[in-house]
Short mmCIF file of C-alpha atoms in Angstrom, two decimals:
data_model
loop_
_atom_site.label_atom_id
_atom_site.label_comp_id
_atom_site.label_asym_id
_atom_site.label_seq_id
_atom_site.Cartn_x
_atom_site.Cartn_y
_atom_site.Cartn_z
CA MET U 1 0.00 0.00 0.00
CA HIS U 2 1.30 3.44 -0.97
CA SER U 3 1.53 6.21 1.60
CA ILE U 4 -0.38 9.43 1.02
CA GLY U 5 2.86 11.20 0.08
CA THR U 6 3.68 8.56 -2.50
CA THR U 7 0.20 8.84 -4.02
CA ARG U 8 0.61 12.60 -4.38
CA ARG U 9 3.97 12.15 -6.09
CA VAL U 10 2.47 9.65 -8.54
CA SER U 11 -0.46 11.98 -9.26
CA LEU U 12 1.91 14.87 -9.89
CA ALA U 13 3.96 12.72 -12.24
CA LEU U 14 0.82 11.75 -14.14
CA LEU U 15 -0.26 15.37 -14.44
CA LEU U 16 3.15 16.40 -15.76
CA ALA U 17 3.11 13.55 -18.27
CA LEU U 18 -0.39 14.55 -19.39
CA ALA U 19 0.68 18.17 -19.80
CA ALA U 20 3.65 17.07 -21.91
CA CYS U 21 1.38 14.98 -24.13
CA LEU U 22 -1.04 17.88 -24.60
CA ALA U 23 1.84 20.23 -25.48
CA ALA U 24 3.17 17.73 -28.02
CA PHE U 25 -0.32 17.37 -29.51
CA ALA U 26 -0.64 21.12 -29.81
CA GLY U 27 2.54 21.24 -31.91
CA PRO U 28 5.57 23.55 -31.65
CA ALA U 29 5.20 27.10 -30.42
CA GLN U 30 4.95 29.73 -33.15
CA ALA U 31 7.74 31.89 -31.78
CA LYS U 32 10.28 32.16 -29.03
CA GLY U 33 8.91 35.46 -27.71
CA LYS U 34 7.98 35.40 -24.04
CA GLN U 35 4.84 36.53 -22.29
CA HIS U 36 5.63 38.37 -19.07
CA GLY U 37 2.13 38.29 -17.63
CA ALA U 38 -0.76 40.70 -17.93
CA SER U 39 0.92 43.24 -15.65
CA LYS U 40 4.21 43.35 -17.55
CA GLY U 41 3.92 42.78 -21.27
CA THR U 42 5.23 40.91 -24.29
CA ASP U 43 8.66 40.43 -25.84
CA VAL U 44 8.91 41.89 -29.33
CA ARG U 45 12.00 41.62 -31.52
CA VAL U 46 12.83 44.28 -34.09
CA MET U 47 15.76 44.82 -36.43
CA THR U 48 17.15 47.50 -38.73
CA ARG U 49 19.38 46.54 -41.65
CA ASN U 50 21.04 48.69 -44.30
CA LEU U 51 21.82 46.40 -47.25
CA TYR U 52 24.37 48.68 -49.01
CA LEU U 53 23.29 49.54 -52.52
CA GLY U 54 26.50 48.04 -53.92
CA ALA U 55 28.63 51.05 -54.83
CA ASP U 56 29.65 54.56 -53.84
CA LEU U 57 27.57 57.11 -55.76
CA GLY U 58 29.88 59.96 -54.75
CA PRO U 59 32.01 60.10 -57.94
CA ALA U 60 28.90 60.33 -60.13
CA LEU U 61 27.34 63.02 -57.94
CA ALA U 62 30.59 64.99 -58.11
CA SER U 63 30.93 64.78 -61.92
CA THR U 64 31.37 68.12 -63.67
CA SER U 65 31.18 66.90 -67.28
CA ARG U 66 28.98 64.43 -69.08
CA ALA U 67 32.00 62.36 -70.13
CA ALA U 68 33.11 62.06 -66.50
CA PHE U 69 29.54 61.32 -65.46
CA PHE U 70 29.18 58.44 -67.94
CA GLU U 71 32.57 57.09 -66.91
CA ALA U 72 31.61 57.23 -63.23
CA ASN U 73 28.32 55.48 -63.97
CA GLY U 74 30.21 52.62 -65.59
CA ALA U 75 32.46 52.32 -62.54
CA ILE U 76 29.36 52.20 -60.32
CA LEU U 77 27.83 49.34 -62.30
CA ARG U 78 31.10 47.40 -62.18
CA ALA U 79 31.29 47.98 -58.42
CA VAL U 80 27.74 46.65 -57.99
CA ASP U 81 28.81 43.48 -59.79
CA ALA U 82 31.94 43.18 -57.65
CA SER U 83 30.12 43.65 -54.34
CA ASN U 84 28.06 40.58 -55.28
CA PHE U 85 24.69 40.97 -53.59
CA PRO U 86 23.53 37.44 -54.53
CA VAL U 87 26.29 36.15 -52.25
CA ARG U 88 25.90 38.86 -49.62
CA ALA U 89 22.20 38.05 -49.38
CA LYS U 90 23.14 34.69 -47.87
CA GLY U 91 24.95 36.35 -44.97
CA LEU U 92 22.18 38.91 -44.47
CA ALA U 93 19.59 36.12 -44.41
CA LYS U 94 21.64 34.29 -41.79
CA GLU U 95 21.67 37.41 -39.59
CA ILE U 96 17.90 37.68 -39.80
CA GLN U 97 17.33 33.98 -39.20
CA GLU U 98 19.58 34.00 -36.13
CA GLN U 99 17.92 37.04 -34.55
CA GLU U 100 14.34 36.05 -35.52
CA PRO U 101 13.00 39.63 -35.49
CA ASP U 102 9.25 40.04 -35.68
CA LEU U 103 9.64 43.20 -37.79
CA VAL U 104 12.59 44.29 -39.92
CA GLY U 105 13.26 47.74 -41.36
CA LEU U 106 15.45 47.54 -44.48
CA GLN U 107 17.23 50.43 -46.18
CA GLU U 108 19.12 50.67 -49.50
CA VAL U 109 17.04 47.83 -50.92
CA ALA U 110 18.33 48.55 -54.39
CA LEU U 111 16.68 47.56 -57.65
CA TRP U 112 19.23 47.75 -60.48
CA ARG U 113 17.93 47.69 -64.05
CA THR U 114 19.49 48.20 -67.47
CA GLY U 115 18.38 49.38 -70.90
CA GLU U 116 19.61 50.58 -74.26
CA PRO U 117 22.05 53.52 -74.08
CA SER U 118 20.20 56.82 -74.28
CA ALA U 119 20.96 60.23 -72.85
CA ILE U 120 17.37 61.37 -73.26
CA VAL U 121 16.50 60.07 -69.79
CA VAL U 122 19.04 62.45 -68.27
CA GLN U 123 17.32 65.38 -69.96
CA THR U 124 13.75 64.30 -69.20
CA GLY U 125 14.35 62.78 -65.78
CA VAL U 126 12.00 59.91 -66.67
CA PRO U 127 13.74 56.51 -66.33
CA THR U 128 12.75 53.76 -68.76
CA ALA U 129 15.24 50.87 -68.32
CA SER U 130 13.30 47.74 -67.36
CA LYS U 131 15.64 44.73 -67.57
CA VAL U 132 16.23 43.60 -63.99
CA LYS U 133 19.88 43.08 -63.15
CA TYR U 134 19.69 42.81 -59.35
CA ASP U 135 16.54 42.97 -57.24
CA PHE U 136 17.94 43.10 -53.71
CA LEU U 137 14.55 42.50 -52.10
CA GLN U 138 13.76 39.36 -54.06
CA LEU U 139 17.30 38.01 -53.69
CA LEU U 140 17.15 38.50 -49.90
CA LEU U 141 13.69 36.95 -49.58
CA ASN U 142 14.83 33.96 -51.65
CA GLN U 143 17.58 33.31 -49.10
CA VAL U 144 15.75 34.09 -45.87
CA ASN U 145 12.76 31.95 -46.91
CA LYS U 146 14.71 28.92 -48.10
CA GLY U 147 12.88 25.79 -47.06
CA LYS U 148 9.98 27.67 -45.48
CA ALA U 149 8.35 31.06 -45.94
CA LYS U 150 9.48 32.96 -42.86
CA TYR U 151 9.25 36.64 -43.89
CA ARG U 152 7.20 38.74 -46.27
CA ALA U 153 7.45 42.34 -47.40
CA VAL U 154 4.45 44.39 -46.29
CA VAL U 155 5.57 47.89 -47.33
CA VAL U 156 7.91 48.70 -50.23
CA ASN U 157 8.56 52.39 -50.83
CA PRO U 158 10.30 53.35 -54.13
CA GLU U 159 12.35 56.50 -53.60
CA PHE U 160 15.37 57.76 -55.56
CA ASP U 161 14.92 56.47 -59.13
CA PHE U 162 17.54 57.55 -61.63
CA GLU U 163 18.86 56.32 -64.97
CA ALA U 164 21.81 57.41 -67.08
CA PRO U 165 24.18 56.10 -69.77
CA ALA U 166 27.29 54.29 -68.58
CA ASP U 167 30.70 53.29 -69.89
CA TYR U 168 30.12 49.84 -68.42
CA ASN U 169 33.16 48.02 -69.79
CA GLY U 170 35.61 50.87 -69.22
CA ILE U 171 37.02 50.60 -72.73
CA PRO U 172 37.40 53.99 -74.46
CA HIS U 173 35.66 54.81 -77.75
CA ASP U 174 33.68 51.61 -78.20
CA GLY U 175 30.11 52.74 -77.48
CA PRO U 176 27.40 52.72 -80.13
CA GLY U 177 27.48 56.52 -80.19
CA ASN U 178 31.25 56.66 -80.81
CA GLY U 179 32.15 58.94 -83.67
CA ALA U 180 28.71 60.50 -83.83
CA PRO U 181 27.68 63.84 -82.40
CA GLY U 182 25.64 63.75 -79.22
CA LEU U 183 25.93 62.33 -75.76
CA LEU U 184 26.23 58.56 -76.28
CA GLU U 185 29.89 58.43 -77.12
CA ASN U 186 31.70 55.74 -75.15
CA THR U 187 28.56 54.28 -73.53
CA GLU U 188 27.23 50.75 -74.01
CA ILE U 189 24.31 50.61 -71.63
CA ASN U 190 21.92 52.62 -69.49
CA GLY U 191 22.00 51.83 -65.78
CA ARG U 192 19.00 52.53 -63.55
CA LEU U 193 18.97 52.54 -59.75
CA THR U 194 15.73 52.54 -57.76
CA MET U 195 16.27 52.88 -54.01
CA ARG U 196 13.65 51.45 -51.66
CA ASP U 197 12.86 51.27 -47.96
CA VAL U 198 11.09 48.06 -46.98
CA ILE U 199 9.40 46.53 -43.93
CA LEU U 200 9.51 42.75 -43.50
CA VAL U 201 7.17 40.87 -41.15
CA ARG U 202 7.83 37.47 -39.67
CA GLN U 203 5.25 34.88 -40.63
CA HIS U 204 3.70 32.16 -38.44
CA ALA U 205 4.87 34.02 -35.34
CA GLY U 206 1.73 35.71 -34.05
CA VAL U 207 2.49 39.02 -35.80
CA THR U 208 -0.41 40.98 -37.27
CA VAL U 209 0.00 44.28 -39.12
CA SER U 210 -2.40 46.88 -40.44
CA ASN U 211 -2.42 50.42 -41.83
CA PRO U 212 0.66 50.15 -44.09
CA GLN U 213 1.91 53.63 -44.97
CA MET U 214 4.76 55.19 -46.92
CA GLY U 215 5.85 58.66 -47.87
CA HIS U 216 8.60 60.92 -49.20
CA TYR U 217 10.19 63.82 -47.37
CA SER U 218 9.63 67.34 -48.62
CA HIS U 219 13.15 68.42 -47.58
CA LEU U 220 15.43 66.79 -50.14
CA LEU U 221 18.96 67.16 -51.43
CA THR U 222 19.29 68.43 -55.01
CA GLU U 223 22.65 68.13 -56.75
CA GLU U 224 23.73 69.52 -60.11
CA ILE U 225 25.44 66.70 -61.98
CA ALA U 226 27.15 67.60 -65.22
CA GLY U 227 24.69 70.42 -65.80
CA THR U 228 21.58 68.45 -64.81
CA LYS U 229 19.80 68.93 -61.48
CA VAL U 230 19.05 65.65 -59.71
CA THR U 231 16.93 65.38 -56.55
CA ILE U 232 17.68 62.56 -54.10
CA ILE U 233 14.25 61.32 -52.97
CA ARG U 234 14.15 59.73 -49.52
CA GLY U 235 11.27 58.62 -47.35
CA TRP U 236 9.80 56.37 -44.71
CA THR U 237 7.59 53.30 -44.28
CA SER U 238 5.32 52.27 -41.39
CA VAL U 239 2.82 49.69 -40.16
CA ASP U 240 0.71 49.31 -37.04
CA ALA U 241 1.50 45.98 -35.39
CA LYS U 242 0.53 43.58 -32.64
CA VAL U 243 2.86 40.74 -31.68
CA ARG U 244 1.60 37.71 -29.80
CA GLY U 245 -1.06 39.64 -27.95
CA SER U 246 1.05 42.74 -27.31
CA ALA U 247 -0.36 46.22 -27.15
CA LYS U 248 -0.61 47.72 -30.64
CA PHE U 249 2.31 49.93 -31.69
CA ARG U 250 3.52 51.76 -34.78
CA PHE U 251 6.69 50.50 -36.46
CA VAL U 252 8.45 53.17 -38.56
CA ASN U 253 11.46 52.62 -40.80
CA THR U 254 13.52 55.33 -42.53
CA HIS U 255 16.81 56.28 -44.17
CA LEU U 256 17.77 59.92 -43.70
CA GLU U 257 19.95 61.81 -46.17
CA SER U 258 23.54 60.55 -46.54
CA PHE U 259 25.12 63.31 -48.62
CA ASP U 260 24.34 66.20 -46.31
CA PRO U 261 26.07 69.44 -47.39
CA GLU U 262 27.95 71.03 -44.50
CA THR U 263 26.81 74.49 -45.62
CA VAL U 264 23.13 73.82 -44.86
CA TYR U 265 21.87 74.47 -41.33
CA PRO U 266 19.76 72.89 -40.09
CA SER U 267 20.96 69.94 -42.13
CA ILE U 268 18.68 68.27 -44.64
CA ARG U 269 18.63 65.10 -42.58
CA ALA U 270 17.72 67.11 -39.47
CA GLN U 271 14.81 68.64 -41.40
CA GLN U 272 13.75 65.14 -42.49
CA ALA U 273 13.88 64.02 -38.85
CA GLY U 274 11.69 67.03 -38.06
CA GLU U 275 9.13 65.81 -40.58
CA LEU U 276 9.02 62.44 -38.81
CA VAL U 277 8.04 63.98 -35.48
CA ALA U 278 6.05 67.03 -36.64
CA PRO U 279 2.35 67.00 -35.67
CA GLY U 280 0.71 64.30 -37.77
CA GLY U 281 4.11 62.92 -38.83
CA PRO U 282 4.69 59.18 -39.27
CA ALA U 283 6.50 58.88 -35.91
CA THR U 284 3.64 60.45 -33.95
CA GLY U 285 0.09 59.53 -32.91
CA ARG U 286 -1.82 57.74 -30.19
CA LEU U 287 0.12 54.47 -30.56
CA PRO U 288 3.58 53.99 -29.08
CA VAL U 289 6.17 54.35 -31.85
CA ILE U 290 9.19 52.17 -32.50
CA LEU U 291 11.43 53.97 -34.98
CA VAL U 292 14.24 52.08 -36.73
CA GLY U 293 16.58 53.02 -39.50
CA ASP U 294 19.76 54.49 -40.84
CA LEU U 295 19.57 57.99 -39.42
CA ASN U 296 23.11 58.94 -40.54
CA SER U 297 23.28 60.73 -37.21
CA ASP U 298 24.48 60.27 -33.66
CA VAL U 299 25.60 62.62 -30.91
CA LYS U 300 28.19 60.62 -28.99
CA THR U 301 30.01 59.26 -32.06
CA GLU U 302 29.49 62.00 -34.67
CA VAL U 303 32.27 62.06 -37.25
CA LYS U 304 31.88 65.67 -38.39
CA PRO U 305 30.43 68.63 -36.51
CA GLY U 306 26.73 68.75 -37.23
CA ASP U 307 26.30 65.01 -37.78
CA GLY U 308 24.31 64.82 -34.56
CA GLN U 309 21.63 67.33 -35.60
CA ALA U 310 19.01 64.81 -36.74
CA TYR U 311 19.44 62.66 -33.65
CA ARG U 312 19.02 65.72 -31.43
CA VAL U 313 15.75 66.58 -33.21
CA LEU U 314 14.38 63.13 -32.40
CA LYS U 315 15.60 63.29 -28.81
CA GLN U 316 14.01 66.70 -28.32
CA ALA U 317 10.74 65.24 -29.60
CA GLY U 318 10.86 62.64 -26.82
CA LEU U 319 12.30 59.60 -28.61
CA ARG U 320 14.71 57.47 -26.60
CA GLU U 321 17.29 54.91 -27.65
CA ARG U 322 16.40 51.23 -27.49
CA SER U 323 19.57 49.70 -28.94
CA THR U 324 23.18 49.15 -28.04
CA SER U 325 26.21 51.20 -29.06
CA LYS U 326 28.69 48.48 -28.14
CA PRO U 327 30.17 47.46 -30.45
CA LEU U 328 29.75 50.18 -33.06
CA GLY U 329 28.26 49.36 -36.46
CA CYS U 330 29.41 51.85 -39.11
CA CYS U 331 31.08 51.46 -41.54
CA ILE U 332 33.45 49.48 -43.77
CA GLU U 333 35.55 52.09 -45.58
CA GLY U 334 37.72 51.94 -48.67
CA SER U 335 36.36 48.60 -49.91
CA GLU U 336 33.57 49.08 -52.42
CA ASP U 337 33.40 45.36 -53.19
CA LEU U 338 33.22 44.54 -49.44
CA ARG U 339 36.02 42.01 -49.64
CA GLY U 340 38.57 44.23 -47.92
CA GLY U 341 38.28 46.44 -44.88
CA SER U 342 38.40 45.52 -41.23
CA ALA U 343 36.12 45.38 -38.19
CA LYS U 344 38.21 48.32 -36.94
CA ASP U 345 36.39 50.41 -39.56
CA PHE U 346 33.23 50.19 -37.44
CA ASN U 347 33.97 53.32 -35.41
CA HIS U 348 30.68 55.22 -35.14
CA LYS U 349 26.91 54.72 -34.97
CA VAL U 350 24.29 55.74 -37.53
CA ASP U 351 21.71 52.96 -37.20
CA HIS U 352 19.21 53.28 -34.36
CA ILE U 353 16.17 51.75 -32.70
CA MET U 354 14.17 54.33 -30.75
CA THR U 355 10.76 54.80 -29.11
CA ASP U 356 8.60 57.73 -28.11
CA ALA U 357 7.08 55.66 -25.26
CA PRO U 358 10.07 54.80 -23.07
CA LYS U 359 7.91 53.85 -20.08
CA GLN U 360 5.91 51.38 -22.15
CA VAL U 361 8.71 50.05 -24.38
CA LYS U 362 11.65 48.69 -22.37
CA LEU U 363 14.92 47.33 -23.74
CA LEU U 364 15.63 43.72 -22.74
CA ARG U 365 18.66 43.11 -24.93
CA SER U 366 20.30 44.43 -28.08
CA ALA U 367 22.84 42.96 -30.48
CA VAL U 368 25.01 44.21 -33.33
CA THR U 369 25.13 41.74 -36.22
CA GLY U 370 27.24 41.30 -39.33
CA ARG U 371 30.61 42.37 -37.93
CA THR U 372 32.27 39.33 -39.50
CA LYS U 373 32.46 38.22 -43.12
CA HIS U 374 30.29 35.53 -44.65
CA ASN U 375 31.35 33.74 -47.84
CA GLY U 376 34.28 36.12 -48.30
CA TYR U 377 32.22 39.35 -48.11
CA TRP U 378 30.96 41.70 -45.47
CA ASP U 379 27.18 41.43 -45.55
CA SER U 380 26.99 45.23 -45.94
CA ASP U 381 29.13 48.27 -45.28
CA HIS U 382 26.98 48.66 -42.13
CA ALA U 383 26.52 46.17 -39.36
CA GLY U 384 22.97 45.24 -38.43
CA LEU U 385 21.15 46.12 -35.22
CA ALA U 386 18.53 44.03 -33.41
CA SER U 387 16.70 44.65 -30.13
CA GLU U 388 14.38 42.60 -27.96
CA LEU U 389 11.83 44.91 -26.37
CA LEU U 390 9.29 44.46 -23.61
CA ILE U 391 6.07 46.21 -24.59
CA SER U 392 3.77 46.61 -21.61
CA HIS U 393 0.01 46.19 -21.98
#
């Protein structure tokens, strides 16, 4: 005959076994996020990732003649080939898969297309090239969703969209316009770059989104390139989200101006930050905001005087940091193809995760990703940034 104590132990063992069977029957959990109870909140993982468009546009923007402009365009296209996004996408996908973010803000999600050489597009400003050379979004999704669909794009915002002739092969005097009057001398192809900001959402993880929005800033950089004025269009994307029963929040993703002229004050990127937090702006409203992106700005690690202006605008509007600064994540220098460079190049911060509801959105942990090479390449000239946040109910 069992004692009472023994009977209780057997009953407890049976209950535990039954619970295990029920859990197995129910199948695996949808996500690793934790519930912290009704009084505390829910874990939510977010990430910001600049993909690097594949080349430095600086030489083209600085061109003073059409010949130099076409030559620079050819160098850009060759650099895009050399920086090999189809391979880099594998490393970027690995970063995302390891961090398992519920929402991802992507910047510099380039779409490179080509067409027949024509200088008319420079004059009209209306791009026409349609043959896809590299679609960074599709290439990344192909890698991150291998085996199972894990992420989908819910907002894709086309921004800077520019096309021009290029001396793609770098061989003088061999273009179809060679020897003829006009602007096609020494060009073999038109190259077209469409820049995009994108939000990815994790599937089968209890994430629901609504109210997808996108927009362009009204404060924009305009450069005169070889006699033609070119405006660099930048913008933002957003969704309202709930994650595994969390309180609803607004997720905003942006890329502020990179080529900020030092002569402009307040800087263009600071004015863009002001648009984010102006009354009715995308980073405002009744919902708590989580803002991610490449802000090209930081106070503590600014490279040049004035680089911190945009970050100060956001801080003054009440946004607070929800990511780590250790180690730093920007940027690989002097290696356009991303084969060279060193982790020592990461010496300042431009990528951020912030919130306007610091009492409701707490930081649990944050990680910098992509500070080592994959498959012989850095995944991007930036490192990535991921944070696990506790959103209270």
